[in-house]
Short mmCIF file of C-alpha atoms and ligand atoms in Angstrom, two decimals:
data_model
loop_
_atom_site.label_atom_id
_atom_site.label_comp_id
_atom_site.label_asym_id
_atom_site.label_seq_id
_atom_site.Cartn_x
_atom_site.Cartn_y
_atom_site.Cartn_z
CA UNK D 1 110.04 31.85 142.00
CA UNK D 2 109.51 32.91 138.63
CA UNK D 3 112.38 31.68 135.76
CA UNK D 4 113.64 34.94 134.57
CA UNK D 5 113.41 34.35 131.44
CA UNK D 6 109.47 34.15 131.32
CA UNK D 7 109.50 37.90 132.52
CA UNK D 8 108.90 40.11 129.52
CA UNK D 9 109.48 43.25 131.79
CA UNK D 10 111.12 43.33 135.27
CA UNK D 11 110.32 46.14 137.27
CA UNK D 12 111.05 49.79 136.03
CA UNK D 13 111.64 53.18 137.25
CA UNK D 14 108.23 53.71 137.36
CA UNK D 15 107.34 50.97 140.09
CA UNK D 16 110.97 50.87 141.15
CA UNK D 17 110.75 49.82 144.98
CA UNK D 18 110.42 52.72 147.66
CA UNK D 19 110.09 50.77 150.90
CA UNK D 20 108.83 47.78 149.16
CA UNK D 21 105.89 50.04 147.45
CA UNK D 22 104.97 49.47 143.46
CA UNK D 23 102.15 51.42 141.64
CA UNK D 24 99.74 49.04 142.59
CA UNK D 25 100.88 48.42 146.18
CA UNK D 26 97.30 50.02 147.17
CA UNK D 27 95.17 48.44 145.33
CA UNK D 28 96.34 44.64 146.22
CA UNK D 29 96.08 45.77 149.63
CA UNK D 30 92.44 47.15 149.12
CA UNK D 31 91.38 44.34 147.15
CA UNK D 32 93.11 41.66 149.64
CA UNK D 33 91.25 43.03 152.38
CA UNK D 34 88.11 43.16 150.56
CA UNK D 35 88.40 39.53 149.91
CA UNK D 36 89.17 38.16 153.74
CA UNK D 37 85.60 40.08 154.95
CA UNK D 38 83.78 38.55 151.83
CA UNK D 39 85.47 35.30 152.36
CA UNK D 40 83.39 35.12 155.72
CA UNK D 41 80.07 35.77 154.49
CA UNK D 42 77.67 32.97 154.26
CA UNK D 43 76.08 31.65 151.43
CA UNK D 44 72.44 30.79 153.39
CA UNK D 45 70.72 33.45 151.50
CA UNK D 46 69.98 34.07 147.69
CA UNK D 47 72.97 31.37 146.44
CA UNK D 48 71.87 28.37 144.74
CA UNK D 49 74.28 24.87 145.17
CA UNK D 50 75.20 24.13 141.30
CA UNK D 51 77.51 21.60 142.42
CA UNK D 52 78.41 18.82 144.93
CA UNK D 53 81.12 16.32 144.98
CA UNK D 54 82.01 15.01 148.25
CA UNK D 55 83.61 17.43 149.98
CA UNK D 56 83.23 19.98 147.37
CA UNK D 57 80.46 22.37 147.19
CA UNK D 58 79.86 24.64 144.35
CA UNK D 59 77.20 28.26 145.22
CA UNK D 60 76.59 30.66 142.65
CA UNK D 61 74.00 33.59 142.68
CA UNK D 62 72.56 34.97 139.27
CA UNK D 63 73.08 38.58 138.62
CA UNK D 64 73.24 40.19 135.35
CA UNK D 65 74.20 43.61 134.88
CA UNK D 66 73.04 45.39 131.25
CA UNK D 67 71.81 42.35 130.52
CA UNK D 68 75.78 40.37 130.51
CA UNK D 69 75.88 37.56 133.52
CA UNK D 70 78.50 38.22 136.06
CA UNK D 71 77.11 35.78 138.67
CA UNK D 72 79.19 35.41 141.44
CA UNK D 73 81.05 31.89 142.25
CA UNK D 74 81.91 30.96 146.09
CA UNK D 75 83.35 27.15 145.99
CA UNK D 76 84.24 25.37 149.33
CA UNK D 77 86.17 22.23 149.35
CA UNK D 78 88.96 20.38 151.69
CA UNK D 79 91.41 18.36 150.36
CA UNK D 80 93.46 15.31 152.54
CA UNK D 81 97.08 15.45 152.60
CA UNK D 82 97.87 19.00 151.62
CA UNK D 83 98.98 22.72 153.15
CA UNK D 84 96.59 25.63 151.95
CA UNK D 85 100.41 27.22 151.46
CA UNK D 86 100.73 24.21 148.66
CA UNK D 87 97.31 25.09 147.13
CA UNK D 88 98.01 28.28 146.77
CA UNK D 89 101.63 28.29 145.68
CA UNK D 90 100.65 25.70 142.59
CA UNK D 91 97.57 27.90 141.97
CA UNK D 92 100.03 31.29 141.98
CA UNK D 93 103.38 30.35 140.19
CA UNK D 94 103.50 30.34 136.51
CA UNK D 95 105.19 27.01 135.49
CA UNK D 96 102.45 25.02 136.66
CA UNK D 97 99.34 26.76 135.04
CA UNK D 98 99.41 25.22 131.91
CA UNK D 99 99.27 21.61 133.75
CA UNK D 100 96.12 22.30 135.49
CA UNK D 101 94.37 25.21 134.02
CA UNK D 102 91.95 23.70 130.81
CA UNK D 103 90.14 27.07 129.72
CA UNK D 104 93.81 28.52 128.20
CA UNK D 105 95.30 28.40 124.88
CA UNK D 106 98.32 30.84 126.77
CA UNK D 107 99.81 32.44 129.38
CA UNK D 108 102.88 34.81 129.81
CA UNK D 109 104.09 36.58 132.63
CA UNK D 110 104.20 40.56 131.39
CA UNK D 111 105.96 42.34 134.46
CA UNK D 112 107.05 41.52 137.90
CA UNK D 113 105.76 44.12 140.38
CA UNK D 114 107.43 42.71 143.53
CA UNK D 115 108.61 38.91 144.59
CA UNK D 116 104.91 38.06 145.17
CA UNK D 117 102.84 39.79 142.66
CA UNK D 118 102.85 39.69 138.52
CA UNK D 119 100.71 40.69 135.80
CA UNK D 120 99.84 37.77 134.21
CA UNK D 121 98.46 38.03 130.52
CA UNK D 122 96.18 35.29 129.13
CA UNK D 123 94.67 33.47 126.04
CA UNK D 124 91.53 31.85 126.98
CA UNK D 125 90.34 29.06 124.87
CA UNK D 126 87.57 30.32 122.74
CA UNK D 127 83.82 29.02 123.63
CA UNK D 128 81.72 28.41 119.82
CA UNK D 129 79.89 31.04 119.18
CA UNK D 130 81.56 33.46 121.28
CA UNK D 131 84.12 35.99 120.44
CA UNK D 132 87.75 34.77 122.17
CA UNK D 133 88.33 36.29 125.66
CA UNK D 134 92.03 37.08 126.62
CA UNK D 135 92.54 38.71 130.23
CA UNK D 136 95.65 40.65 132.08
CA UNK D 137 95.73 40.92 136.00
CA UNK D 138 97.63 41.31 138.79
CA UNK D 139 98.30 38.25 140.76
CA UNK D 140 99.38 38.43 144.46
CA UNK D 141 100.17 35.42 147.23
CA UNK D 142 100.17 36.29 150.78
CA UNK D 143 100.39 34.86 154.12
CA UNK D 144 98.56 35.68 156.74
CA UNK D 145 99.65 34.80 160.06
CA UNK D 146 96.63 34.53 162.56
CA UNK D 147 98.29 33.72 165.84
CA UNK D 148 101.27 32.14 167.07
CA UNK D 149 99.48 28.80 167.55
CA UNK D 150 97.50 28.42 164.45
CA UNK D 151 98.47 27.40 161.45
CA UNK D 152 98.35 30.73 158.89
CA UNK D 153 95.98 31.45 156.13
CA UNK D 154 97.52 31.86 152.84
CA UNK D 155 95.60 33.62 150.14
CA UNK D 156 96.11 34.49 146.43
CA UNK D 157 94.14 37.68 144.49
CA UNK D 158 93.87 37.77 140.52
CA UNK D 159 92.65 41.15 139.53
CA UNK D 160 92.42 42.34 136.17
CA UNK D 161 94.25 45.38 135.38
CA UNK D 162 94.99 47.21 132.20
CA UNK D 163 98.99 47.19 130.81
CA UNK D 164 100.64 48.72 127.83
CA UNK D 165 102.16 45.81 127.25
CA UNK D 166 98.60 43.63 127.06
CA UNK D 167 96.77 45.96 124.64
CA UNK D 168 92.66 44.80 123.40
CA UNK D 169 93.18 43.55 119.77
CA UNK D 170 89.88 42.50 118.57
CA UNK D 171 88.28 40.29 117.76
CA UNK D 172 89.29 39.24 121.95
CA UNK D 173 87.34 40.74 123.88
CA UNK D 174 89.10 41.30 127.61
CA UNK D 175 86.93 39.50 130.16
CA UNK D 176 87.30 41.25 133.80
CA UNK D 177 88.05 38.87 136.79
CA UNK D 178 88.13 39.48 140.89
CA UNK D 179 89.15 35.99 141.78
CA UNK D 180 90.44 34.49 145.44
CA UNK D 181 91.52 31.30 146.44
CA UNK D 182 92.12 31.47 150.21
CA UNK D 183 93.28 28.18 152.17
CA UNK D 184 93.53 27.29 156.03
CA UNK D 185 95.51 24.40 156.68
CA UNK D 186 94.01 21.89 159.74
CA UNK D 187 96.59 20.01 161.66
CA UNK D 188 94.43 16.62 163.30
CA UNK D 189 96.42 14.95 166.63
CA UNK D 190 99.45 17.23 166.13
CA UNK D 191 101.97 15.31 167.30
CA UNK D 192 104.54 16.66 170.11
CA UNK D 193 106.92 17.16 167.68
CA UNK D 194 105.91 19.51 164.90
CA UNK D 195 108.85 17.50 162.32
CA UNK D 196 106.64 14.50 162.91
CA UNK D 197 103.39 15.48 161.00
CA UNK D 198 102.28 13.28 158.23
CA UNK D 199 100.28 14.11 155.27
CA UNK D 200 98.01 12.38 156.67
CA UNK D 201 97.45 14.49 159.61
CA UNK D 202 97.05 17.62 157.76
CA UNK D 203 94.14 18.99 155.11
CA UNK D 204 93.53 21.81 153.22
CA UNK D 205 89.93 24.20 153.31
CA UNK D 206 89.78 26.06 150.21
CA UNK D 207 87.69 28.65 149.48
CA UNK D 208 87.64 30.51 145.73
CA UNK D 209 85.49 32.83 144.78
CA UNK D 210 85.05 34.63 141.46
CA UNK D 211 83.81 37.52 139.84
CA UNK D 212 83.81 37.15 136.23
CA UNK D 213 82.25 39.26 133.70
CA UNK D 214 82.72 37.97 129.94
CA UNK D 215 83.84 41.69 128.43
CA UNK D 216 80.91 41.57 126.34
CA UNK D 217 77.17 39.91 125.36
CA UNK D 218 77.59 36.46 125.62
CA UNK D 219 74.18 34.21 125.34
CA UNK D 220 72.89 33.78 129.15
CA UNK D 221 72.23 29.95 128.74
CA UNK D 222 75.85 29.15 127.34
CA UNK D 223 77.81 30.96 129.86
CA UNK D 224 75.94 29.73 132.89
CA UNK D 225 76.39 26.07 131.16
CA UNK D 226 79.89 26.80 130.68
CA UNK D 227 80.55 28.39 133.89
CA UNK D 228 78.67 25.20 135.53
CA UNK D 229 80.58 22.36 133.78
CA UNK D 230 84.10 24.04 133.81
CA UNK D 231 84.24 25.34 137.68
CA UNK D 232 83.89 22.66 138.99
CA UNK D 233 86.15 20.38 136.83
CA UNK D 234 88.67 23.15 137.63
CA UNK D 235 88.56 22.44 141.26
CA UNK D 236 88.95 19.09 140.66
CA UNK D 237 91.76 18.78 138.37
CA UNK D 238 93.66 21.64 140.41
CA UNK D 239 93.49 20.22 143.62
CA UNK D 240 94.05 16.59 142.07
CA UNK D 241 97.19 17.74 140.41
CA UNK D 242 98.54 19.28 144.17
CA UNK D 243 97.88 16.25 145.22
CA UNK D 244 99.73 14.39 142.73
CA UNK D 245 102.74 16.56 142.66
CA UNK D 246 103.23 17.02 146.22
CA UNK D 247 102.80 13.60 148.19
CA UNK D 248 106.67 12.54 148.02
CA UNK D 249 107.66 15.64 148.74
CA UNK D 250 108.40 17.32 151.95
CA UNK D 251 105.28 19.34 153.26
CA UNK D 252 105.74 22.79 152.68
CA UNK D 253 104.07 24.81 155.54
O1 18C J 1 90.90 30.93 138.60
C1 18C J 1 91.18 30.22 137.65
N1 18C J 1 92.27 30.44 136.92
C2 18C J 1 93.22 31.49 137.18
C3 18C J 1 94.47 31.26 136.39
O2 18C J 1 94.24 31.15 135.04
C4 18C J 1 92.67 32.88 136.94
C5 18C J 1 91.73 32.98 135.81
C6 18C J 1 90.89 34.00 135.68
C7 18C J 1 89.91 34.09 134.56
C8 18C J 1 88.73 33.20 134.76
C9 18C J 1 87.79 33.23 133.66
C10 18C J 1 87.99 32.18 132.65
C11 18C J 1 87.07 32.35 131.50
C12 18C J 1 87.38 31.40 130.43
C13 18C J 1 86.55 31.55 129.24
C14 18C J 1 86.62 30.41 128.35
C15 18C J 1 86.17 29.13 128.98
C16 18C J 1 86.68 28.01 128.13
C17 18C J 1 86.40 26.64 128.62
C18 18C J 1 86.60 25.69 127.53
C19 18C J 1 87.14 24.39 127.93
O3 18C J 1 92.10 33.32 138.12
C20 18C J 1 90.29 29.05 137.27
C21 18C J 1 89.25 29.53 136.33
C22 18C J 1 88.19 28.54 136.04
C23 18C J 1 87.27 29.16 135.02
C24 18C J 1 86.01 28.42 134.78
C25 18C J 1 85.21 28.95 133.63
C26 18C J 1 84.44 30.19 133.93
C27 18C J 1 83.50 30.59 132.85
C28 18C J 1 83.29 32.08 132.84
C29 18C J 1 82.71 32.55 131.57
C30 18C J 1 83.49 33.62 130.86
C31 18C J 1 82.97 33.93 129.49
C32 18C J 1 83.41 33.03 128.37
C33 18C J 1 82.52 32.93 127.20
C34 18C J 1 81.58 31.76 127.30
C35 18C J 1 80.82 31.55 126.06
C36 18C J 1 79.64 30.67 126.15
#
């Protein structure tokens, strides 16, 4: 849940809740869908591995459009001793992003839409000799139950969206992100009793993928350095920190 007092704006009359519905009710839905058939494509043809770590792997195809790189980023990793509903809670909820995320100066919480989607707006940390990016987006969590047996998928969506109350003020420039971080959780020897799993009897296979687009010319050399170096240290340190914060607590499924 999100402490009230870090919402600038709380839903209005003009997403007020008909049947659960908000203005951008369609769109999450559209771009949540998109997301689980994407998530399933492989990575066999035209990706190149930029980064391995154990577990982790690291793809990313070049693709440039008008000459600015937007290359797409799939990352796979699993990580011992968590849910994929723990990954993606930490990634979702507000008072833990400034403990993991390194590329922000800020981040604020500009309107609730509904209990599991915001608009987040952000202060990125400015890159020498770039212009500083900020970026505003909607950002949904969802489960996604599969079958009765099987443990659910839980996914969360960040997709930049305009808002009155996150206008451009150079000299930002507003970078445009589709980004997904979709988790499975894997349950080894389930015992009898589901109140006796362990942390050590459950990981965590993350997927993120991101679409980024910098907003504006940015040199092709320094982003894809940049984008190299500070994915992957973002998995890292994310999944780290759920680590970290989670192992004395009760596992939340
Ligand atoms: O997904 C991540 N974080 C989420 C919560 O914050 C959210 C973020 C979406 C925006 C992602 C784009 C971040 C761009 C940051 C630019 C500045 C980088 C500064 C680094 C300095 C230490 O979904 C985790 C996001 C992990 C991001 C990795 C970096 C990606 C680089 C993309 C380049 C963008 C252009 C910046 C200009 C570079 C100049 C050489």
């Amino acid at each position: 849940t999100v402490p009230v007092s870090t919402i600038v704006s709380k839903s209005n009359d003009d997403n007020s809740e008909n049947n659960g519905k908000h203005r951008l009710t369609d769109d999450v839905e559209r771009i949540v869908q998109e997301h689980l058939q994407y998530v399933r494509e492989d990575v066999s043809n035209g990706w190149d591995l930029i980064h391995q770590d154990g577990e982790m792997k690291v793809y990313r195809r070049e693709v440039e459009e008008n000459g600015i790189v937007v290359d797409p980023l799939k990352c796979f990793h699993t990580i011992k001793g968590v849910t994929g509903h723990e990954i993606c809670r930490y990634f979702w909820e507000f008072q833990y992003r400034m403990e993991w995320e390194t590329t922000l100066d800020s981040t604020k919480i500009i309107e609730a839409l509904d209990p599991d989607t915001v608009i987040f707006f952000q202060l990125h940390k400015r890159v020498w000799p770039a212009a500083q990016r900020d970026s505003c987006f909607w950002s949904h969590i969802r489960c996604i139950s599969n079958s009765d047996e099987d443990q659910p998928t839980w996914l969360v969506v960040n997709y930049t969206t305009p808002h009155p109350l996150a206008p451009i003020k150079s000299p930002q420039v507003r970078l445009v992100a589709n980004v997904a971080l979709i988790c499975e959780t894997i349950i080894s020897e389930p015992p009898l009793n589901p109140k006796d799993i362990k942390r050590e009897n459950i990981q965590c296979k993350l997927t993120y993928v991101a679409f980024v687009n910098p907003g504006g010319w940015v040199p092709s050399a320094a982003l894809r350095g940049v984008a190299k170096r500070e994915y992957p240290r973002f998995l890292k340190r994310f999944t780290s920190y759920v680590v970290e914060q989670t192992r004395n607590k009760p596992i939340l499924f």
